[in-house]
XYZ file of C-alpha atoms in Angstrom:
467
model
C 60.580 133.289 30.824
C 62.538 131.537 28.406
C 65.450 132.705 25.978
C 64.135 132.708 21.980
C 67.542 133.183 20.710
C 71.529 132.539 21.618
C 72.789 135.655 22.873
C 75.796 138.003 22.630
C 77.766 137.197 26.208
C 79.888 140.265 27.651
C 82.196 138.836 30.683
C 83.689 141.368 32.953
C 85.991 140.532 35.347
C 87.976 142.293 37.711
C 91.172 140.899 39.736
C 91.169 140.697 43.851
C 87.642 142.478 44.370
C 85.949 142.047 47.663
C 81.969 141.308 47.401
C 81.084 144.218 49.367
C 82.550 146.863 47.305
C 79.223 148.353 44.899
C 78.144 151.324 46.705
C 74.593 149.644 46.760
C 75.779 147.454 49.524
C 78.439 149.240 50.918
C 78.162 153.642 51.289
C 81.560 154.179 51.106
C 81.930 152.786 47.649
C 81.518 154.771 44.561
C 80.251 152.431 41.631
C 77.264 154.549 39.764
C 77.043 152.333 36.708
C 77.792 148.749 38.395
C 74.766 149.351 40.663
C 72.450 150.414 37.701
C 74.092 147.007 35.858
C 73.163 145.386 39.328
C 69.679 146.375 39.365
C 69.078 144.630 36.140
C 70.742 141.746 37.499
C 70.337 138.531 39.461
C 72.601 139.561 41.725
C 74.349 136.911 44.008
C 75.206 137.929 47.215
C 76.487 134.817 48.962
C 79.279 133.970 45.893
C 82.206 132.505 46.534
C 85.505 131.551 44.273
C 87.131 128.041 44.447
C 90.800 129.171 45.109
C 91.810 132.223 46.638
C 95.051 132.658 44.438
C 95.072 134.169 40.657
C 95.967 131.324 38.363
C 94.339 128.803 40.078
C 90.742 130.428 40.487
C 90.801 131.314 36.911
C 91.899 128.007 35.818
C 88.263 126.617 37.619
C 86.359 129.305 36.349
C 88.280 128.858 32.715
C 87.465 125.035 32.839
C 84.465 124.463 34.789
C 86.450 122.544 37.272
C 87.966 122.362 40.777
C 91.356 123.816 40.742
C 92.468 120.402 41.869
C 90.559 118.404 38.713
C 91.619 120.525 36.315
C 95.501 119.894 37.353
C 95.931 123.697 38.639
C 95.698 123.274 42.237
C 98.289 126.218 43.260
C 99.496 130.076 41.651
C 102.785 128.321 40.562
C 101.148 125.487 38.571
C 99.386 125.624 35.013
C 96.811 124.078 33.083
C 97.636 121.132 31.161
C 97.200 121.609 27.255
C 95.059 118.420 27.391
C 92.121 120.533 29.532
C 88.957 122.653 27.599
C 88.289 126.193 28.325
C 84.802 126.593 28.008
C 85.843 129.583 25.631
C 86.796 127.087 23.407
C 83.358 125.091 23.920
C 81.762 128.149 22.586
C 83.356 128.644 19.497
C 82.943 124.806 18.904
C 79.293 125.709 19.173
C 79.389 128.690 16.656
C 80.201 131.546 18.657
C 83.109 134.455 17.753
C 85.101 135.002 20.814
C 87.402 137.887 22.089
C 89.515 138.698 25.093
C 91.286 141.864 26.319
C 92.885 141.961 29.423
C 94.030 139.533 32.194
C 93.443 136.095 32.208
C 96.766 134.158 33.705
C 97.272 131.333 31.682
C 100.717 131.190 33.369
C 102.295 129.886 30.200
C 99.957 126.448 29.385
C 100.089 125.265 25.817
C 96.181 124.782 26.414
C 94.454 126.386 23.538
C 92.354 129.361 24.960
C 89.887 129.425 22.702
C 90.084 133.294 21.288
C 89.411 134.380 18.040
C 90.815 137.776 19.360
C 92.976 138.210 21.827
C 94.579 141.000 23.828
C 95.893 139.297 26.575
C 97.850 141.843 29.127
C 98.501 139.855 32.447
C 100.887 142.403 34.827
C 99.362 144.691 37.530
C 100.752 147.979 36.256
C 104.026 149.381 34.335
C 106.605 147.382 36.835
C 105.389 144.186 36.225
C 107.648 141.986 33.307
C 107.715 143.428 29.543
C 106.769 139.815 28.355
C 102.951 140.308 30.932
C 102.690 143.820 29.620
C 104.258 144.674 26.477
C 101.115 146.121 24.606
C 100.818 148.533 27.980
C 104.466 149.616 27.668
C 104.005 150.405 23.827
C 101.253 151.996 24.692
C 102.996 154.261 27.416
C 106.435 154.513 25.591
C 103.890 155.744 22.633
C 102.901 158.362 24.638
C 105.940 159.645 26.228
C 105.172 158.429 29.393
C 108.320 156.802 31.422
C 106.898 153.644 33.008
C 109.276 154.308 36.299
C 107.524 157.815 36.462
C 103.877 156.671 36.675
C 103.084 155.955 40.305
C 105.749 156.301 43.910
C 105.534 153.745 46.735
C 104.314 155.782 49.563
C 101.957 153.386 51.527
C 101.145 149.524 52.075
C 101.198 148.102 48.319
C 101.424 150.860 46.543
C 101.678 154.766 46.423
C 101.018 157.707 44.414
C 100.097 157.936 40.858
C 101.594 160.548 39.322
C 100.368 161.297 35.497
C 97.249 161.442 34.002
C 94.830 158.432 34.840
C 94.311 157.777 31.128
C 97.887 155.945 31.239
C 96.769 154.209 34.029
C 96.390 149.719 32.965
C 92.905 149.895 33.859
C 92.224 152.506 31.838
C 93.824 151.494 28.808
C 92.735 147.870 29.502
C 88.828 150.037 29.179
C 89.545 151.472 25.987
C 91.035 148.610 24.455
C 87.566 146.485 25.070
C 85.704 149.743 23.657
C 87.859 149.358 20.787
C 87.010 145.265 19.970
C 83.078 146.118 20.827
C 83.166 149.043 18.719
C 84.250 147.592 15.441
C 82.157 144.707 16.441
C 78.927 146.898 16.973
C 79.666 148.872 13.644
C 79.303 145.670 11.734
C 76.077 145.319 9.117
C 73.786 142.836 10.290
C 73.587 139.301 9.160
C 71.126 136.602 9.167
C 74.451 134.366 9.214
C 76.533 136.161 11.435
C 78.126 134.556 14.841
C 76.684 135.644 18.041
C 79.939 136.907 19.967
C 81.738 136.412 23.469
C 83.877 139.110 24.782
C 85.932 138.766 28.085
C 86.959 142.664 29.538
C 89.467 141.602 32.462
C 90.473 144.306 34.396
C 94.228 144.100 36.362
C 92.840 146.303 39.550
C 91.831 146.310 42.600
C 94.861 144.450 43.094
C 97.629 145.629 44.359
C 99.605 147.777 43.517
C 97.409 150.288 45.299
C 98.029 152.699 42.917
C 95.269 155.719 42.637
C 95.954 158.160 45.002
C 96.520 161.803 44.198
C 94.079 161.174 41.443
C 90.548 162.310 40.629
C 88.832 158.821 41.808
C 90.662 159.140 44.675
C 89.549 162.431 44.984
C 86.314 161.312 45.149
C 87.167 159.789 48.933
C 87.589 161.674 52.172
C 89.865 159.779 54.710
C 87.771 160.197 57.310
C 84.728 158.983 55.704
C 86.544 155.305 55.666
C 86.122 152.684 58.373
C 88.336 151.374 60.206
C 88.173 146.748 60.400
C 86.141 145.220 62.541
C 88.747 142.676 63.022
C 92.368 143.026 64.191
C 95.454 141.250 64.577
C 95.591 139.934 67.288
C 92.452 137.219 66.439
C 94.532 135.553 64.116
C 96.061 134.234 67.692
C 93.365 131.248 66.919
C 94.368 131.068 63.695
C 96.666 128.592 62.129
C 100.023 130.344 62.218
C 100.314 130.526 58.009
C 98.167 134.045 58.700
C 101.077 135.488 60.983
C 104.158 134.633 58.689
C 103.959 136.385 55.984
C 106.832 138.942 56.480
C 109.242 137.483 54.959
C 107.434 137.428 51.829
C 105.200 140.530 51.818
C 104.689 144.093 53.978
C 100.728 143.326 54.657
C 100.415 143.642 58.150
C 98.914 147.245 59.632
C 100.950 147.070 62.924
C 103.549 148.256 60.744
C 101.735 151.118 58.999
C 100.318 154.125 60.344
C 96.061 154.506 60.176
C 96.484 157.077 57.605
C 98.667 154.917 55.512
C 95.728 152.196 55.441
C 92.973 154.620 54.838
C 95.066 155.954 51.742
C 95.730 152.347 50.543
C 92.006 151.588 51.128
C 91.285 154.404 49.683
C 92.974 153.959 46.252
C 91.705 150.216 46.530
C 88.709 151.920 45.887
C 89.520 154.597 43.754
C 90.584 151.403 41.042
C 87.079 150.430 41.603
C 85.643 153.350 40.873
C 87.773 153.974 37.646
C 86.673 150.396 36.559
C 83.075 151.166 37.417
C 83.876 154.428 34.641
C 84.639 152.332 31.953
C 82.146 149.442 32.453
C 79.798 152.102 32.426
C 81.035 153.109 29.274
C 81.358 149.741 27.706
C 77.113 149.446 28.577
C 76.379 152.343 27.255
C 77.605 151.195 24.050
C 75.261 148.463 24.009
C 72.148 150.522 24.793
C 73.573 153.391 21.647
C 72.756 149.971 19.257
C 70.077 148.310 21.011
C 72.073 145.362 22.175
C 71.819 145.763 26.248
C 68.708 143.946 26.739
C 69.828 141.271 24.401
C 73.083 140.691 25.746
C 73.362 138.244 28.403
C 76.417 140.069 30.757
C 78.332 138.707 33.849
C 80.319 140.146 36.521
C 82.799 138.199 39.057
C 86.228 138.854 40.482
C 89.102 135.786 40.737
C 88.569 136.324 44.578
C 88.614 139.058 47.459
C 91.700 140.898 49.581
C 91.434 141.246 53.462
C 91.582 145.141 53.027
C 92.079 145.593 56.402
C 90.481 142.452 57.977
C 92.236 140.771 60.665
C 95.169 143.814 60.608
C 96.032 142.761 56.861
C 96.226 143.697 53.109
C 96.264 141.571 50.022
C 96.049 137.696 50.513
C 97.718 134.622 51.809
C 96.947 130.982 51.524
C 93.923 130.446 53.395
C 90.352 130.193 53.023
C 88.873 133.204 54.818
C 85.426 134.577 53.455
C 87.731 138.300 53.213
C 89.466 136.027 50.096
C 86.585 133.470 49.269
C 83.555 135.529 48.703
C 83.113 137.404 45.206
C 80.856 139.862 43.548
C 79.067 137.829 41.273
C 76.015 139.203 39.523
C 74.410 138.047 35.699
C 71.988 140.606 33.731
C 69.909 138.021 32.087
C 69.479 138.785 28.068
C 65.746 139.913 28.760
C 63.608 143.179 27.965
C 62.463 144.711 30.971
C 64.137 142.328 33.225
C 64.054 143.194 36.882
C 66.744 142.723 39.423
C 66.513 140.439 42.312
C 68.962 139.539 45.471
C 69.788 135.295 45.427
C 71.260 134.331 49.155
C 71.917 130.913 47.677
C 75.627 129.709 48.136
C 76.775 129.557 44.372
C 80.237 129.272 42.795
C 81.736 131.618 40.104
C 83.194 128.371 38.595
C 79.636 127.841 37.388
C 79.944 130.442 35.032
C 81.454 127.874 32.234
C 78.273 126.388 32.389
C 76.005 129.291 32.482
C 77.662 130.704 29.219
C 77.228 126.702 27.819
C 73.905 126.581 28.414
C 73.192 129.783 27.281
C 74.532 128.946 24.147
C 72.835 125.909 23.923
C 76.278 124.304 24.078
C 76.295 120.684 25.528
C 77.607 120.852 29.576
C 80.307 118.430 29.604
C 79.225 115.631 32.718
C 82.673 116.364 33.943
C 81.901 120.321 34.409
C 80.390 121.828 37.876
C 76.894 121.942 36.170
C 75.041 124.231 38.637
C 74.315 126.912 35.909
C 72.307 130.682 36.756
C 69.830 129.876 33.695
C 67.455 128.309 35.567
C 66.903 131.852 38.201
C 65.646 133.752 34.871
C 64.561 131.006 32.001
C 61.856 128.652 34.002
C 62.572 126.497 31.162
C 65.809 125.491 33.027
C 66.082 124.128 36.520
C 67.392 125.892 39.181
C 70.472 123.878 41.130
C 71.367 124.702 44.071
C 74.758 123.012 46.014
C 73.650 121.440 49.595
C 77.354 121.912 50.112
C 80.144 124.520 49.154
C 83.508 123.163 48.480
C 87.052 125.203 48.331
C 90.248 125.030 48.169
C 93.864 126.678 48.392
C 96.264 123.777 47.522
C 97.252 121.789 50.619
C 94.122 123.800 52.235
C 90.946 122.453 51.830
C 87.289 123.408 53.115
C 83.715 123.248 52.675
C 80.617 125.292 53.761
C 77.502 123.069 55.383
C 74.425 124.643 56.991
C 76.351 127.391 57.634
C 79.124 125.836 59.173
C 82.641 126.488 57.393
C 85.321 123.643 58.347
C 88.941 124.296 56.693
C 91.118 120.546 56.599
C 94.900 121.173 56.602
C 96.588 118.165 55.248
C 99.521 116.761 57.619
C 98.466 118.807 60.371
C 96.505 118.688 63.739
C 95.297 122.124 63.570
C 92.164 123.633 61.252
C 89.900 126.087 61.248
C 85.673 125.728 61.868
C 83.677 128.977 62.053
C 79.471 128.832 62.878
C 79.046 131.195 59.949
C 75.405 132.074 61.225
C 76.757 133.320 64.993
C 80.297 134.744 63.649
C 80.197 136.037 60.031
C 83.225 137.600 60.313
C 85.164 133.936 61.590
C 86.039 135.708 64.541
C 86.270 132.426 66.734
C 88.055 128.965 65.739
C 85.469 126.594 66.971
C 88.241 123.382 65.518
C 88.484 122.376 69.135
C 85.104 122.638 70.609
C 83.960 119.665 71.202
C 80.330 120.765 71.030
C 81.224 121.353 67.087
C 82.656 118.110 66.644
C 79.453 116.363 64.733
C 80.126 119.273 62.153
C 84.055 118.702 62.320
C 82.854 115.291 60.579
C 79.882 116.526 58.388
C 82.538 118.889 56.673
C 85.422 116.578 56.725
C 82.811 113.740 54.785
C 82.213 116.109 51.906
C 85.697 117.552 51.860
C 87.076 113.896 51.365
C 83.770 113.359 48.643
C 85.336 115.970 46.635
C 89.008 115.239 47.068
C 87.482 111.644 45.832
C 86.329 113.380 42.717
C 89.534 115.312 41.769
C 91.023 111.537 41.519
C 91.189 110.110 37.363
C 88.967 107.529 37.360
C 87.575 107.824 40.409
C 83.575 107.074 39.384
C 84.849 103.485 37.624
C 83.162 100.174 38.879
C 84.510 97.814 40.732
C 83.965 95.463 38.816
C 80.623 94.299 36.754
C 78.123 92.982 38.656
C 79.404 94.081 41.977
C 77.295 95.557 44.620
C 77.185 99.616 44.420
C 78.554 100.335 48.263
């Protein structure tokens, strides 16, 4: 089925989601509206993100790029002002755009590409006044004393202690209903722009902050597993996994069970509060007959081990707890029906899925493997033979199932048979049985280092011999 006309693009994004929190996949979960926006949806279940750190994932998915070719390889580096967000593509190619909520540009001079923009990039009332400021007004309006609003009780976070309608998430929900209201409410016109509008949501991440409140509520302790993984496997792990204490309190050995199941538990809960205004936020669209005719996307920046391996929050490494994403795109199409894809895709592919939507021009430079092609048979479906990831000094590639993890400068890695251990239980690095695949992934690790390189695809020299 092909598209007939460029369509209104709603991106929603969340911040350190795991893929297997939508209650369609996973009981446990409460997420009403995201599974009825799934159902609609090509939904990706085998999704990964490039980097498993903030800035640097969103600088890929921003650009199109590699965190490494767009120059924003690490959390503490930027993207250079010289770089193209594909937000600004789009309004090159006629389209009004609009942001509210997080997007980490971690102070580059590149031009985002917003006609309107609400940026708010802190994780809650403690984070710095220059991240948050609209969220403090917005509290300080109310009465509300941002020290008051949540106490540290368990692993990353604690109890939130006012009404969950001065909770970021919340206010980061009403703000988007806000921009798509007035945008909704406007008179039709045979001239007018068709519109993008990020809504990018600070939670899950930590803080953990939900408990004592009414999505909370909506968990029972005991109704929570316990991982499948513990601590003691990261034994034949490179030792980055263990040494985190000195910079963060994410190991379980040092909580009790009930203080995980109540910071799993408000993990959740932000989840489900999300899942509230999302739900919202469509039922807007259906109120003016724009749903079907709004193409819509949903990804997170990457996961959080929750749990796995005896740990919370993230570290620099390449695990599939971090790596894989929800990822799902409701195509704009009446009476579409939902499907499951098991490809391996990237979110950084969404620049080029909103591009071609648009019937923007996808930049040779861009990772072109666009979604169009799994709903428009106009467009051709690409699918990776290989997927490639990084975290900075870290990097790693999936190949017929087998995941091999390079550490620069060292003599250790990591290589998990993803088909027999899904849960990278057992570091196969040394087995020399697995040593064939030790090279297949190191080949088209170095390919893509290759690529991240300026200049890399120049001649030799003309005439020479292609090699």
């Amino acid at each position: 089925m092909s598209i007939k006309k460029r369509p209104n693009i709603l991106f929603l994004m969340t911040d350190q989601q795991r893929n297997d929190t939508f209650s369609c996949i996973n009981p446990e979960v409460h997420t009403p509206h995201l599974d009825n926006l799934i159902q609609d949806s090509v939904f990706f279940s085998n999704a990964r993100c490039a980097n498993p750190s903030c800035v640097p994932s969103r600088a890929a998915i921003m650009t199109g790029k590699f965190p490494s070719e767009c120059q924003c390889p690490s959390y503490i580096t930027q993207l250079p002002a010289e770089e193209t967000t594909f937000m600004t593509r789009l309004q090159e190619a006629g389209y009004h755009t609009a942001v509210v909520g997080k997007q980490h540009f971690a102070g580059s001079e590149i031009r985002r590409g917003f006609d309107d923009e609400m940026i708010i990039d802190g994780h809650g009332a403690f984070a710095e006044n220059q991240y948050i400021q609209p969220y403090l007004d917005f509290l300080e309006q109310n009465g509300i004393d941002r020290k008051s609003v949540y106490t540290r009780e368990f692993i990353s976070g604690g109890r939130w202690n006012v009404d969950t309608k001065y909770h970021l998430d919340d206010f980061l929900g009403e703000l988007g209903k806000t921009w798509l209201g007035k945008k909704l409410q406007e008179k039709p016109d045979a001239d007018a722009k068709p519109w993008f509008f990020t809504l990018s949501f600070s939670g899950p991440h930590h803080p953990y902050d939900l408990e004592g409140t009414e999505y909370a509520d909506r968990y029972e302790l005991d109704g929570l597993s316990s991982p499948e993984t513990t601590y003691e496997q990261l034994d034949q792990k490179p030792p980055q996994f263990k040494g985190m204490d000195s910079y963060a309190q994410i190991y379980l050995k040092d909580f009790t069970e009930e203080q995980f199941k109540k910071t799993k538990r408000s993990y959740y809960a932000n989840i489900t509060l999300m899942d509230q205004k999302i739900g919202e936020v469509i039922q807007m669209l259906k109120d003016h007959d724009m749903y079907e005719d709004t193409l819509i996307i949903y990804t997170s920046d990457h996961g959080d081990f929750m749990g796995d391996f005896g740990m919370v929050e993230k570290l620099q490494c390449l695990s599939d707890s971090l790596m894989r994403v929800p990822l799902f795109v409701k195509p704009p199409i009446k009476g579409f029906t939902g499907m499951e894809i098991a490809d391996e895709v990237l979110n950084i592919d969404i620049a080029a899925t909103c591009l071609e939507a648009a019937e923007a021009q996808v930049p040779k430079e861009l990772s072109g493997f666009s979604y169009n092609g799994y709903w428009d048979h106009a467009k051709e479906i690409k699918v990776r033979d290989a997927v490639y990831m990084e975290a900075g000094a870290i990097k790693g590639c999936i190949y017929n199932g087998i995941k091999t993890v390079h550490y620069m400068d060292r003599d250790y890695g990591e290589l998990y048979d993803l088909k027999q251990d899904p849960k990278e239980t057992t570091n196969l690095w040394d087995d020399p049985s697995y040593q064939q695949h030790k090279l297949e992934g190191t080949r088209i690790i170095l390919n893509h280092m290759y690529r991240a390189i300026p200049k890399w695809n120049i001649p030799w020299n003309i005439g020479t011999p292609e090699i």
